[in-house]
Short mmCIF file of C-alpha atoms in Angstrom, two decimals:
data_model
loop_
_atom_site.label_atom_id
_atom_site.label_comp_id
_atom_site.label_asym_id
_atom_site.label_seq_id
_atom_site.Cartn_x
_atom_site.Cartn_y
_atom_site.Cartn_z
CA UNK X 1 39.31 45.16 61.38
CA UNK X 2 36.09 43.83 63.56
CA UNK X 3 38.33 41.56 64.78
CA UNK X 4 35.33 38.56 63.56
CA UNK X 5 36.84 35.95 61.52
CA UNK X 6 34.20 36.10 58.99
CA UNK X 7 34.52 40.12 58.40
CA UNK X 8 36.11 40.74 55.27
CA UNK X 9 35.22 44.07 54.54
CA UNK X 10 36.04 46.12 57.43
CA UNK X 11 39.46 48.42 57.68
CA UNK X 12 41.93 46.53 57.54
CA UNK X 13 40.58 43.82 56.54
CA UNK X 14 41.46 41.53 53.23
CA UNK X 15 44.02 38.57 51.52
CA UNK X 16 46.12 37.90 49.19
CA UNK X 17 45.80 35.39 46.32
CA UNK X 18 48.99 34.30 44.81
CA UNK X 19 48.64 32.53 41.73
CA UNK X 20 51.93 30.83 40.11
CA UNK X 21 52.67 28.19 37.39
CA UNK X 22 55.10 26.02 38.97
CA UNK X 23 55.62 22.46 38.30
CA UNK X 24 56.05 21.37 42.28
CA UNK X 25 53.92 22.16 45.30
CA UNK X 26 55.89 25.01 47.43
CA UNK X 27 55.75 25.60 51.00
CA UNK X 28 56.88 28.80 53.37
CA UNK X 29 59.59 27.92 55.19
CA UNK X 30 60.87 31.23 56.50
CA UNK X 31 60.00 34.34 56.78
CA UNK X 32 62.34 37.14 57.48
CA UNK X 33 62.73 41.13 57.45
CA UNK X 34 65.11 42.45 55.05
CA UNK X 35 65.92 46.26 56.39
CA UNK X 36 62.63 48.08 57.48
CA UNK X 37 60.90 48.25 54.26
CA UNK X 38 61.05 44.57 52.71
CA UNK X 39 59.30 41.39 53.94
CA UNK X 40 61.65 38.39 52.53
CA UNK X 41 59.38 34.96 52.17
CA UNK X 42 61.72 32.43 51.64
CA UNK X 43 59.71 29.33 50.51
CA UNK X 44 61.16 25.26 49.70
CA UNK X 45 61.24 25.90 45.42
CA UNK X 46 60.72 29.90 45.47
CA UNK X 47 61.40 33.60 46.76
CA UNK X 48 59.34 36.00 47.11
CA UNK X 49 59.93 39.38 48.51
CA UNK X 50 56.91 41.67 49.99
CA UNK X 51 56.69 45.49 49.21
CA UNK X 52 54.90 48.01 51.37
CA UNK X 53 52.07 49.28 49.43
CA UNK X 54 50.75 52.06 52.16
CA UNK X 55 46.86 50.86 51.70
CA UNK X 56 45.43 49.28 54.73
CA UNK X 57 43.48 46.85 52.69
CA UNK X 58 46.29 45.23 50.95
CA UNK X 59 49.57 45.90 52.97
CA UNK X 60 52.24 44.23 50.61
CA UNK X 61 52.86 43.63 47.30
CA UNK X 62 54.14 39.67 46.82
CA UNK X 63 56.60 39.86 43.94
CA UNK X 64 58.74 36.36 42.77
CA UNK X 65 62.16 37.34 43.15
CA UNK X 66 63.35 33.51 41.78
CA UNK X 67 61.04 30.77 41.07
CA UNK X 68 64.29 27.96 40.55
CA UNK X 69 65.63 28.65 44.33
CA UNK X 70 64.64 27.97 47.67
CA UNK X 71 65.54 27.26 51.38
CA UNK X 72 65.92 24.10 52.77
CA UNK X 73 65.58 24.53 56.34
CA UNK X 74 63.81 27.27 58.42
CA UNK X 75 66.65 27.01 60.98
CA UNK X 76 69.00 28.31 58.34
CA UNK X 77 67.70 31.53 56.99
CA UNK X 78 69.60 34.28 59.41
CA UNK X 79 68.58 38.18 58.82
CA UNK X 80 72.12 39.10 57.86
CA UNK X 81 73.92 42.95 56.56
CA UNK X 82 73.61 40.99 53.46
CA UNK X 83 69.84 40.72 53.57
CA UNK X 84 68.75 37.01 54.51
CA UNK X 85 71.27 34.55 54.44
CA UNK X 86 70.10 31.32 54.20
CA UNK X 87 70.79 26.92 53.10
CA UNK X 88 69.37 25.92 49.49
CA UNK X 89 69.64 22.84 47.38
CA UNK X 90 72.43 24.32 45.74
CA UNK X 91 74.78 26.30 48.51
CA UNK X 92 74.14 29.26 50.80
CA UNK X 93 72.69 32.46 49.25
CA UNK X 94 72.10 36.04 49.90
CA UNK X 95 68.89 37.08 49.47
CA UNK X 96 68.97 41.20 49.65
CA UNK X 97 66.12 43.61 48.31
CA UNK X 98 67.97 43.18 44.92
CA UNK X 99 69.65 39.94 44.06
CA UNK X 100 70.11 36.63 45.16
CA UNK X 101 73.49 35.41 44.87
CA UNK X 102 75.62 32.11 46.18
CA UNK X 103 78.11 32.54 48.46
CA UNK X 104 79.83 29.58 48.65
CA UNK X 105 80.95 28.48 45.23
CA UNK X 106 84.04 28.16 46.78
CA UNK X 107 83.07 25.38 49.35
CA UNK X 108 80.00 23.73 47.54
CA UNK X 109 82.30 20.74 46.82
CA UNK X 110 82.32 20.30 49.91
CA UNK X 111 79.02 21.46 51.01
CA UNK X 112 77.16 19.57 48.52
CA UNK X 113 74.60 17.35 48.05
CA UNK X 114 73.23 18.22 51.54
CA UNK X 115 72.05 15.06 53.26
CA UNK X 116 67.93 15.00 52.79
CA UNK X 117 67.83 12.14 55.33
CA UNK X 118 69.11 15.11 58.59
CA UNK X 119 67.60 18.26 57.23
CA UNK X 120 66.64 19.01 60.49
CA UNK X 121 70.16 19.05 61.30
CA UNK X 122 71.08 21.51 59.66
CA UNK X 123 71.12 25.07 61.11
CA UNK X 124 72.54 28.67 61.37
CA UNK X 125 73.22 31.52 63.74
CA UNK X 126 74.48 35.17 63.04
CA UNK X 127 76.91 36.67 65.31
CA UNK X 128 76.47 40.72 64.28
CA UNK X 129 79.66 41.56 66.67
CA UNK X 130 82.01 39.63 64.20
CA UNK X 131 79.96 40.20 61.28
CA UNK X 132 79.95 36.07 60.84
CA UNK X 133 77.18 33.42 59.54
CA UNK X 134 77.87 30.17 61.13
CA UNK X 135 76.18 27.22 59.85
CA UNK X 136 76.26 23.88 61.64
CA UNK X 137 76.14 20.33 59.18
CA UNK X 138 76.03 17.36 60.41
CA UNK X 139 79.65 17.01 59.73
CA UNK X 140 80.82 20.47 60.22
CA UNK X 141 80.32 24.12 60.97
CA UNK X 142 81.17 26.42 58.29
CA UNK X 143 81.68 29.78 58.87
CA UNK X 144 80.89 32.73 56.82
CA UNK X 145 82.72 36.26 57.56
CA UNK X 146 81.36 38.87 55.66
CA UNK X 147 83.43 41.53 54.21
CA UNK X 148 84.07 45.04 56.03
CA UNK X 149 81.20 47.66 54.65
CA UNK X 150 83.17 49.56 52.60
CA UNK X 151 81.70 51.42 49.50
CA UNK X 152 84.96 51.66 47.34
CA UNK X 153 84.98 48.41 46.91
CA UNK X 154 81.82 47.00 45.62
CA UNK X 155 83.14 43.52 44.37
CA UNK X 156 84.52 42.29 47.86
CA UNK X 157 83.82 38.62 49.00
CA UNK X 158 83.52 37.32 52.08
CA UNK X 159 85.53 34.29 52.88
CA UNK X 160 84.53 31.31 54.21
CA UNK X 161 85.81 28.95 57.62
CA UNK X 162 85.43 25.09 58.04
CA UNK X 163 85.95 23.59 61.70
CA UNK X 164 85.38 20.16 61.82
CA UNK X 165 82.78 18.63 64.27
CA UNK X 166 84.90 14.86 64.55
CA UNK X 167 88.58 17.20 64.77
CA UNK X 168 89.50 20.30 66.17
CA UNK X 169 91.06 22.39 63.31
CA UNK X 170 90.08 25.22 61.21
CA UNK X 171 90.14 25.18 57.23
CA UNK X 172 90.20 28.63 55.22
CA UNK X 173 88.87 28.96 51.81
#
């Protein structure tokens, strides 16, 4: 590329037009890598994962992975083993290169309905060294541990933690 803002045509050069039929207006909220070969664009109503194409002109290939789902807060979406781990409308998900699963069904009832009033409240870190998600409420930090990587067992949950911010104890679901 020239480098100009009006050159369109040199190497390198080019956008992406993303066309959907959705009923809301949708936003980016986060962006995060997902290995070395996925781009994960997690947006407030939609995901959308981008795929290496190789051409200069048109680097990734946008693909809806779930047009029902999105994250709430940017603070919340953590690059995880998992893929991206991140705080919807409906409970924390894993978004990987093929799925996007909740991962606290078990705790939702507690979770759940966030509180729209403190979004910005809400936020996440990932501690690699434990293998843990930790995800601060305005009422408590939950904590995710994610199972041991072991490929015999494909089915294995993670469980989740529950310290309260108002008491010092520690809940295990």
């Amino acid at each position: 590329a020239s480098g100009l803002l009006n050159d369109w045509s040199g190497l390198g050069s080019g956008c992406g037009l993303v066309l959907v039929d959705q009923n809301q207006a949708d936003k980016i909220v986060a962006l995060r890598s997902i290995g070395f070969d996925l781009l994960g664009i997690l947006m407030r109503h939609s995901i959308w994962a981008g795929y290496p194409t190789g051409v200069t002109t048109r680097p990734a290939d946008f693909r809806p992975r779930t047009m029902s789902l999105g994250c709430v807060n940017e603070a919340t979406a953590r690059a995880t083993p998992a893929g991206v781990t991140f705080l919807s409308d409906e409970g924390v998900f894993n978004f990987s290169a093929y799925s996007v699963e909740c991962i606290s069904t078990e705790i939702n009832s507690l979770l759940l309905p966030l509180d729209y009033t403190q979004l910005q409240n809400y936020s996440a870190t990932f501690l690699p060294k434990r293998n843990r998600y930790v995800l601060k409420t305005p009422t408590d930090v939950w904590i995710y541990e994610f199972p041991a990587a072991d490929i015999t067992t494909q089915a294995v949950k993670g469980r989740w933690l529950r310290r309260g911010v108002a008491v010092d104890n520690v809940i295990a679901f």
